[in-house]
Amino acid sequence: MADTASVLVMANRTAESPELLEALKKRAAEGDCEFTLVVPATPHGLSWAADPAAGEEEARHHREAFVEELRGEGLNVKDAQVGDAEPLAAAQDAVNLGNFDEVIVSTLPLHVSKWLKLDLPSKVKAATGLPVTHVVASDAGQR
């Protein structure tokens, strides 16, 4: 397993997007790798104030659906987790508890992405010291 790259994948609403699936297939074709998916449990709208745990159910749904899809495509999924509601904290937690070689961050397009407004791909790179690939999903998994 020493030659197997460990890839952290950060996604929430885009977890089931065709763009992310294609990016992971492309990465797998480049060399032996295993994926760990982290879906931050980010609540939407007023849920942040009313119930900080409100995003957990949606995150679990995205995690389960995406893992099933990835394994159905023959990709090596080592683990899948629901992470902290704050996506940078979720990435840092995963990296602190695991051993990763690179990170793939999947976001919505700029005009609707809170993660891009926070410059999450750059912040993950700075916080982890790992190479980060950014994938923009156009349809947020609404297939």
Phi, psi and omega in degrees: 000353183299332180270000180272120178285140178257119187244121174273130180244119179254119179203154173230263182296341182265004186304324183261017184285147177296330179295318179290318178302315180296321178297321180288323175297317179298316180297319179295326180289338181284340181164160183303127180208161174230144185251140169241120181264130172238124178248106178299139181274063186276116176288158181252152174058225183287352179300332178307315183277320186285318185207094182301339179271005185297336182277352185295318181296315178297318179297318178298319179299311180298318180300309183297315182295319183288320178299317179299317180295314181298314180294326176296333178272000179083014180275148184275102178258110181284319186202159175213129186227153166267127184254183177308150180297330179273116188299324178293318177297321178298318179294315180296318178302313181299315181292322179293330182263351183233185180232099186245151178260336183197167181229140170243123179249124180252128181230166168286169176297157186309318186293345179234356187271116173291326181297321179286326177297332176271357183058045184303315181304316179292321180293322177296317179299314181294320184285329185257337184074011181259154173294139182237130172255132180254128177244129176257122179263132184274330188244004176054032175075016182273059181272000000 
